[in-house]
mmCIF file of C-alpha atoms in Angstrom:
data_model
loop_
_atom_site.group_PDB
_atom_site.id
_atom_site.type_symbol
_atom_site.label_atom_id
_atom_site.label_comp_id
_atom_site.label_asym_id
_atom_site.label_seq_id
_atom_site.Cartn_x
_atom_site.Cartn_y
_atom_site.Cartn_z
ATOM 1 C CA MET A 236 -107.722 -77.359 53.453
ATOM 2 C CA GLU A 237 -104.257 -76.291 54.468
ATOM 3 C CA GLN A 238 -103.558 -75.548 58.002
ATOM 4 C CA ALA A 239 -102.198 -72.177 59.032
ATOM 5 C CA PRO A 240 -98.552 -72.256 60.288
ATOM 6 C CA LYS A 241 -97.703 -72.695 64.010
ATOM 7 C CA ILE A 242 -96.916 -69.249 65.607
ATOM 8 C CA VAL A 243 -96.566 -70.604 69.124
ATOM 9 C CA GLN A 244 -94.739 -73.910 70.022
ATOM 10 C CA VAL A 245 -94.293 -74.892 73.702
ATOM 11 C CA ARG A 246 -92.186 -78.153 74.472
ATOM 12 C CA LYS A 247 -91.663 -79.991 77.806
ATOM 13 C CA LEU A 248 -92.398 -76.809 79.676
ATOM 14 C CA TYR A 249 -92.193 -76.796 83.437
ATOM 15 C CA LYS A 250 -92.591 -73.906 85.961
ATOM 16 C CA ILE A 251 -91.563 -74.996 89.448
ATOM 17 C CA TYR A 252 -91.417 -72.651 92.492
ATOM 18 C CA ASP A 253 -89.225 -73.481 95.231
ATOM 19 C CA MET A 254 -91.092 -72.828 98.523
ATOM 20 C CA GLY A 255 -88.464 -73.839 101.066
ATOM 21 C CA GLU A 256 -88.563 -77.575 101.585
ATOM 22 C CA GLU A 257 -91.460 -77.997 99.082
ATOM 23 C CA LYS A 258 -91.378 -77.521 95.338
ATOM 24 C CA VAL A 259 -94.661 -76.310 93.782
ATOM 25 C CA TYR A 260 -95.341 -77.459 90.185
ATOM 26 C CA ALA A 261 -97.250 -74.481 88.575
ATOM 27 C CA LEU A 262 -96.758 -76.050 85.155
ATOM 28 C CA ARG A 263 -95.908 -79.654 84.348
ATOM 29 C CA ASP A 264 -94.723 -81.025 80.956
ATOM 30 C CA ILE A 265 -96.684 -78.673 78.772
ATOM 31 C CA HIS A 266 -96.723 -79.355 75.026
ATOM 32 C CA LEU A 267 -98.785 -76.866 72.974
ATOM 33 C CA ASP A 268 -99.061 -75.697 69.340
ATOM 34 C CA ILE A 269 -101.070 -72.574 68.551
ATOM 35 C CA ARG A 270 -101.589 -71.520 64.796
ATOM 36 C CA LYS A 271 -101.572 -68.175 63.159
ATOM 37 C CA GLY A 272 -105.029 -66.673 63.125
ATOM 38 C CA GLU A 273 -106.414 -68.794 65.944
ATOM 39 C CA ILE A 274 -108.526 -67.495 68.939
ATOM 40 C CA CYS A 275 -106.981 -69.674 71.654
ATOM 41 C CA CYS A 276 -108.634 -69.814 75.093
ATOM 42 C CA ILE A 277 -106.547 -71.094 78.044
ATOM 43 C CA PHE A 278 -109.358 -72.152 80.277
ATOM 44 C CA GLY A 279 -109.366 -73.507 83.840
ATOM 45 C CA PRO A 280 -110.253 -72.705 87.545
ATOM 46 C CA SER A 281 -108.440 -70.476 89.727
ATOM 47 C CA GLY A 282 -105.049 -71.922 90.618
ATOM 48 C CA SER A 283 -104.935 -74.126 87.548
ATOM 49 C CA GLY A 284 -101.868 -72.527 86.055
ATOM 50 C CA LYS A 285 -103.396 -70.654 83.281
ATOM 51 C CA SER A 286 -102.030 -67.185 84.037
ATOM 52 C CA THR A 287 -98.602 -68.739 84.688
ATOM 53 C CA LEU A 288 -98.809 -70.423 81.233
ATOM 54 C CA LEU A 289 -99.742 -67.081 79.700
ATOM 55 C CA ASN A 290 -96.714 -65.361 81.363
ATOM 56 C CA GLN A 291 -94.492 -68.102 79.981
ATOM 57 C CA LEU A 292 -95.970 -67.619 76.392
ATOM 58 C CA ALA A 293 -95.580 -63.797 76.787
ATOM 59 C CA GLY A 294 -92.171 -64.046 78.028
ATOM 60 C CA LEU A 295 -92.925 -62.498 81.206
ATOM 61 C CA GLU A 296 -91.416 -65.345 83.264
ATOM 62 C CA LYS A 297 -88.638 -67.825 82.504
ATOM 63 C CA PRO A 298 -89.421 -71.588 82.504
ATOM 64 C CA THR A 299 -87.788 -73.782 84.845
ATOM 65 C CA ARG A 300 -87.305 -76.422 82.145
ATOM 66 C CA GLY A 301 -88.470 -76.619 78.532
ATOM 67 C CA GLY A 302 -88.923 -73.960 75.895
ATOM 68 C CA VAL A 303 -91.254 -71.478 74.134
ATOM 69 C CA LYS A 304 -90.984 -70.491 70.487
ATOM 70 C CA ILE A 305 -92.976 -67.586 69.070
ATOM 71 C CA CYS A 306 -92.736 -66.359 65.463
ATOM 72 C CA GLY A 307 -89.794 -68.730 64.882
ATOM 73 C CA GLN A 308 -87.837 -67.363 67.883
ATOM 74 C CA ILE A 309 -86.937 -69.207 71.173
ATOM 75 C CA ILE A 310 -88.173 -66.471 73.567
ATOM 76 C CA SER A 311 -87.439 -68.552 76.627
ATOM 77 C CA ARG A 312 -83.727 -68.172 75.933
ATOM 78 C CA MET A 313 -83.748 -64.389 75.511
ATOM 79 C CA ASP A 314 -82.490 -61.816 77.954
ATOM 80 C CA GLU A 315 -84.697 -58.879 79.171
ATOM 81 C CA ASN A 316 -83.450 -56.389 76.400
ATOM 82 C CA GLU A 317 -84.133 -58.962 73.772
ATOM 83 C CA LEU A 318 -87.579 -59.887 75.069
ATOM 84 C CA ALA A 319 -88.523 -56.089 75.357
ATOM 85 C CA ALA A 320 -87.577 -55.631 71.636
ATOM 86 C CA PHE A 321 -89.364 -58.870 70.774
ATOM 87 C CA ARG A 322 -92.628 -57.924 72.507
ATOM 88 C CA GLN A 323 -92.656 -54.398 71.054
ATOM 89 C CA LYS A 324 -92.530 -55.803 67.541
ATOM 90 C CA HIS A 325 -94.693 -59.055 67.863
ATOM 91 C CA SER A 326 -96.957 -58.818 70.854
ATOM 92 C CA GLY A 327 -100.009 -56.874 72.261
ATOM 93 C CA PHE A 328 -101.338 -57.200 75.771
ATOM 94 C CA ILE A 329 -104.803 -56.656 77.164
ATOM 95 C CA PHE A 330 -105.069 -56.871 81.046
ATOM 96 C CA GLN A 331 -108.013 -57.389 83.553
ATOM 97 C CA SER A 332 -107.089 -54.195 85.313
ATOM 98 C CA TYR A 333 -106.818 -52.283 82.028
ATOM 99 C CA ASP A 334 -103.214 -51.049 82.912
ATOM 100 C CA LEU A 335 -103.803 -47.554 81.448
ATOM 101 C CA LEU A 336 -101.367 -44.787 82.474
ATOM 102 C CA PRO A 337 -103.650 -42.444 84.779
ATOM 103 C CA HIS A 338 -102.018 -39.220 83.653
ATOM 104 C CA PHE A 339 -102.289 -39.872 80.019
ATOM 105 C CA SER A 340 -105.465 -39.453 77.875
ATOM 106 C CA ALA A 341 -107.124 -42.183 76.022
ATOM 107 C CA LEU A 342 -105.358 -41.034 72.850
ATOM 108 C CA GLU A 343 -102.011 -40.878 74.434
ATOM 109 C CA ASN A 344 -102.428 -44.336 76.054
ATOM 110 C CA VAL A 345 -103.364 -45.892 72.608
ATOM 111 C CA ALA A 346 -100.464 -44.107 70.966
ATOM 112 C CA LEU A 347 -97.872 -45.499 73.456
ATOM 113 C CA PRO A 348 -96.691 -48.397 71.482
ATOM 114 C CA LEU A 349 -96.145 -46.326 68.435
ATOM 115 C CA MET A 350 -94.132 -43.885 70.465
ATOM 116 C CA PHE A 351 -91.857 -46.802 71.639
ATOM 117 C CA ALA A 352 -91.615 -47.913 68.026
ATOM 118 C CA GLY A 353 -90.399 -44.506 66.956
ATOM 119 C CA VAL A 354 -93.514 -43.417 65.068
ATOM 120 C CA PRO A 355 -93.587 -39.447 64.773
ATOM 121 C CA LEU A 356 -96.094 -37.566 67.029
ATOM 122 C CA LYS A 357 -98.428 -36.635 64.265
ATOM 123 C CA GLU A 358 -98.710 -40.095 62.614
ATOM 124 C CA ARG A 359 -99.156 -41.875 65.944
ATOM 125 C CA ASN A 360 -101.810 -39.488 67.152
ATOM 126 C CA LYS A 361 -103.680 -40.003 63.807
ATOM 127 C CA LYS A 362 -103.477 -43.836 64.042
ATOM 128 C CA ALA A 363 -104.458 -43.723 67.673
ATOM 129 C CA ALA A 364 -107.508 -41.521 66.919
ATOM 130 C CA ARG A 365 -108.533 -43.950 64.130
ATOM 131 C CA MET A 366 -108.410 -46.877 66.540
ATOM 132 C CA LEU A 367 -110.349 -44.950 69.133
ATOM 133 C CA ARG A 368 -113.111 -44.238 66.619
ATOM 134 C CA ARG A 369 -113.020 -47.934 65.654
ATOM 135 C CA VAL A 370 -113.861 -48.949 69.393
ATOM 136 C CA GLY A 371 -116.512 -46.364 69.686
ATOM 137 C CA LEU A 372 -114.636 -43.880 71.717
ATOM 138 C CA GLN A 373 -114.380 -40.917 69.374
ATOM 139 C CA LYS A 374 -115.869 -38.636 71.941
ATOM 140 C CA ARG A 375 -113.499 -39.821 74.728
ATOM 141 C CA MET A 376 -110.083 -39.277 73.231
ATOM 142 C CA SER A 377 -109.108 -36.525 75.545
ATOM 143 C CA HIS A 378 -110.470 -38.217 78.534
ATOM 144 C CA TYR A 379 -108.293 -39.734 81.292
ATOM 145 C CA PRO A 380 -108.840 -43.295 82.692
ATOM 146 C CA ASN A 381 -110.654 -41.932 85.834
ATOM 147 C CA GLN A 382 -113.243 -40.242 83.645
ATOM 148 C CA MET A 383 -114.175 -43.355 81.881
ATOM 149 C CA SER A 384 -116.238 -46.513 82.803
ATOM 150 C CA GLY A 385 -114.453 -49.983 83.023
ATOM 151 C CA GLY A 386 -115.806 -50.952 79.604
ATOM 152 C CA GLN A 387 -114.540 -47.844 78.106
ATOM 153 C CA GLN A 388 -111.092 -48.162 79.572
ATOM 154 C CA GLN A 389 -110.944 -51.839 78.440
ATOM 155 C CA ARG A 390 -111.785 -50.561 74.856
ATOM 156 C CA VAL A 391 -108.853 -48.222 75.211
ATOM 157 C CA GLY A 392 -106.742 -51.223 76.194
ATOM 158 C CA ILE A 393 -107.973 -53.121 73.136
ATOM 159 C CA ALA A 394 -107.139 -50.220 70.835
ATOM 160 C CA ARG A 395 -103.665 -50.023 72.319
ATOM 161 C CA ALA A 396 -102.954 -53.799 72.030
ATOM 162 C CA PHE A 397 -104.060 -53.845 68.363
ATOM 163 C CA ILE A 398 -102.590 -50.571 67.077
ATOM 164 C CA ASN A 399 -99.314 -52.066 65.917
ATOM 165 C CA THR A 400 -100.972 -55.083 64.375
ATOM 166 C CA PRO A 401 -98.845 -57.471 66.391
ATOM 167 C CA GLU A 402 -98.780 -61.223 65.309
ATOM 168 C CA VAL A 403 -99.989 -62.345 68.844
ATOM 169 C CA VAL A 404 -102.231 -60.526 71.432
ATOM 170 C CA PHE A 405 -102.315 -61.808 74.839
ATOM 171 C CA ALA A 406 -105.384 -61.077 76.967
ATOM 172 C CA ASP A 407 -105.321 -62.051 80.687
ATOM 173 C CA GLU A 408 -108.895 -62.167 81.995
ATOM 174 C CA PRO A 409 -109.862 -59.181 80.041
ATOM 175 C CA THR A 410 -113.465 -59.062 81.117
ATOM 176 C CA GLY A 411 -112.964 -59.995 84.715
ATOM 177 C CA ASN A 412 -113.933 -56.467 86.022
ATOM 178 C CA LEU A 413 -116.912 -55.885 83.601
ATOM 179 C CA ASP A 414 -120.578 -56.449 83.498
ATOM 180 C CA SER A 415 -122.088 -58.839 81.119
ATOM 181 C CA LYS A 416 -122.988 -56.113 78.510
ATOM 182 C CA SER A 417 -119.447 -54.708 78.479
ATOM 183 C CA THR A 418 -118.144 -58.267 78.473
ATOM 184 C CA LYS A 419 -120.001 -59.196 75.267
ATOM 185 C CA GLU A 420 -118.832 -55.874 73.677
ATOM 186 C CA VAL A 421 -115.197 -56.303 74.640
ATOM 187 C CA MET A 422 -115.113 -59.911 73.438
ATOM 188 C CA GLU A 423 -116.668 -59.156 70.198
ATOM 189 C CA MET A 424 -114.136 -56.281 69.567
ATOM 190 C CA MET A 425 -111.152 -58.429 70.473
ATOM 191 C CA VAL A 426 -112.146 -61.209 68.243
ATOM 192 C CA ALA A 427 -113.244 -58.913 65.207
ATOM 193 C CA PHE A 428 -109.740 -57.254 65.229
ATOM 194 C CA ALA A 429 -107.864 -60.470 65.459
ATOM 195 C CA ARG A 430 -110.000 -61.963 62.491
ATOM 196 C CA GLU A 431 -109.660 -58.903 60.287
ATOM 197 C CA TYR A 432 -105.773 -58.834 60.603
ATOM 198 C CA ASP A 433 -105.294 -62.702 60.850
ATOM 199 C CA GLN A 434 -103.903 -62.250 64.195
ATOM 200 C CA THR A 435 -103.424 -64.878 66.950
ATOM 201 C CA LEU A 436 -105.434 -63.948 70.140
ATOM 202 C CA ILE A 437 -104.491 -66.113 73.217
ATOM 203 C CA LEU A 438 -107.090 -65.554 76.004
ATOM 204 C CA VAL A 439 -107.049 -66.612 79.618
ATOM 205 C CA THR A 440 -110.253 -67.021 81.380
ATOM 206 C CA HIS A 441 -112.188 -69.168 83.990
ATOM 207 C CA ASP A 442 -115.514 -68.212 82.269
ATOM 208 C CA LYS A 443 -117.049 -70.750 79.927
ATOM 209 C CA ASP A 444 -119.129 -68.068 78.066
ATOM 210 C CA MET A 445 -115.948 -66.398 76.958
ATOM 211 C CA ALA A 446 -114.514 -69.765 75.802
ATOM 212 C CA ALA A 447 -117.445 -70.078 73.362
ATOM 213 C CA TYR A 448 -115.542 -67.305 71.326
ATOM 214 C CA ALA A 449 -112.528 -69.526 70.791
ATOM 215 C CA ASP A 450 -111.782 -72.006 68.014
ATOM 216 C CA HIS A 451 -109.108 -73.714 70.250
ATOM 217 C CA ILE A 452 -109.732 -74.383 73.843
ATOM 218 C CA VAL A 453 -106.820 -75.515 76.099
ATOM 219 C CA THR A 454 -108.137 -76.729 79.575
ATOM 220 C CA LEU A 455 -105.598 -76.660 82.424
ATOM 221 C CA HIS A 456 -105.994 -78.481 85.804
ATOM 222 C CA ASP A 457 -103.140 -78.405 88.456
ATOM 223 C CA GLY A 458 -100.630 -77.143 85.933
ATOM 224 C CA GLU A 459 -101.417 -79.771 83.219
ATOM 225 C CA ILE A 460 -103.161 -79.707 79.993
ATOM 226 C CA VAL A 461 -106.078 -82.148 80.589
ATOM 227 C CA GLN A 462 -108.004 -81.376 77.294
ATOM 228 C CA GLU A 463 -107.738 -79.682 74.060
ATOM 229 C CA GLU A 464 -110.580 -78.997 71.790
ATOM 230 C CA TRP A 465 -110.901 -77.538 68.305
ATOM 231 C CA LYS A 466 -114.324 -76.133 67.354
ATOM 232 C CA LYS A 467 -116.020 -76.440 64.015
ATOM 233 C CA GLU A 468 -116.468 -73.168 62.301
ATOM 234 C CA GLU A 469 -120.240 -73.186 62.834
ATOM 235 C CA GLU A 470 -119.812 -73.620 66.513
ATOM 236 C CA ILE A 471 -117.744 -70.401 66.974
ATOM 237 C CA LEU A 472 -119.742 -67.201 68.154
ATOM 238 C CA ILE A 473 -117.775 -64.879 65.639
#
């Protein structure tokens, strides 16, 4: 069976923080390939460098050395304007703290990426409503974040991340603030969307149960990749 193309390529990546007389190696000589359609889990304990790696992949931080290529473009060489345009077109984000705009309704939060993309109001509201129905929030479209539970807010975050069908969706500890029932629902929704549209989902977690949903697990320790595992199809939860 032919392998899917590489959508993320990382080569000789270092992230070093200068702490006065001491240099802290947050990432050290990272080499990594992630293929189109993969559910990739970056796994490791607190302080292992997994969130730093995600920030590098998402273009939120510049590397000290090395490079990151996504969708054929070297994002580590882009300036802030180029990165913003790239993320708008190619990336979606799901955060542990949900990062919803508090004075926007669920519908308005989900429609936000479409607004930045220049989609007319009527069309973006129609698409946002469709996404909210898909995540089971058809009765919460006009509700504000403070009127929703954590699980419901994260579903809004999922709908927002996937509404533009980006090639890559980044999820940083997306279930860290949720109970076990909501965690299962959120994981199943994210994976189902990614599978349906053949998107790449890159997930950061320290939770082994969440890693069970991935087909590619990258384990970090002290800023280095210490293990990579590719699961067989029958071993993946979804």
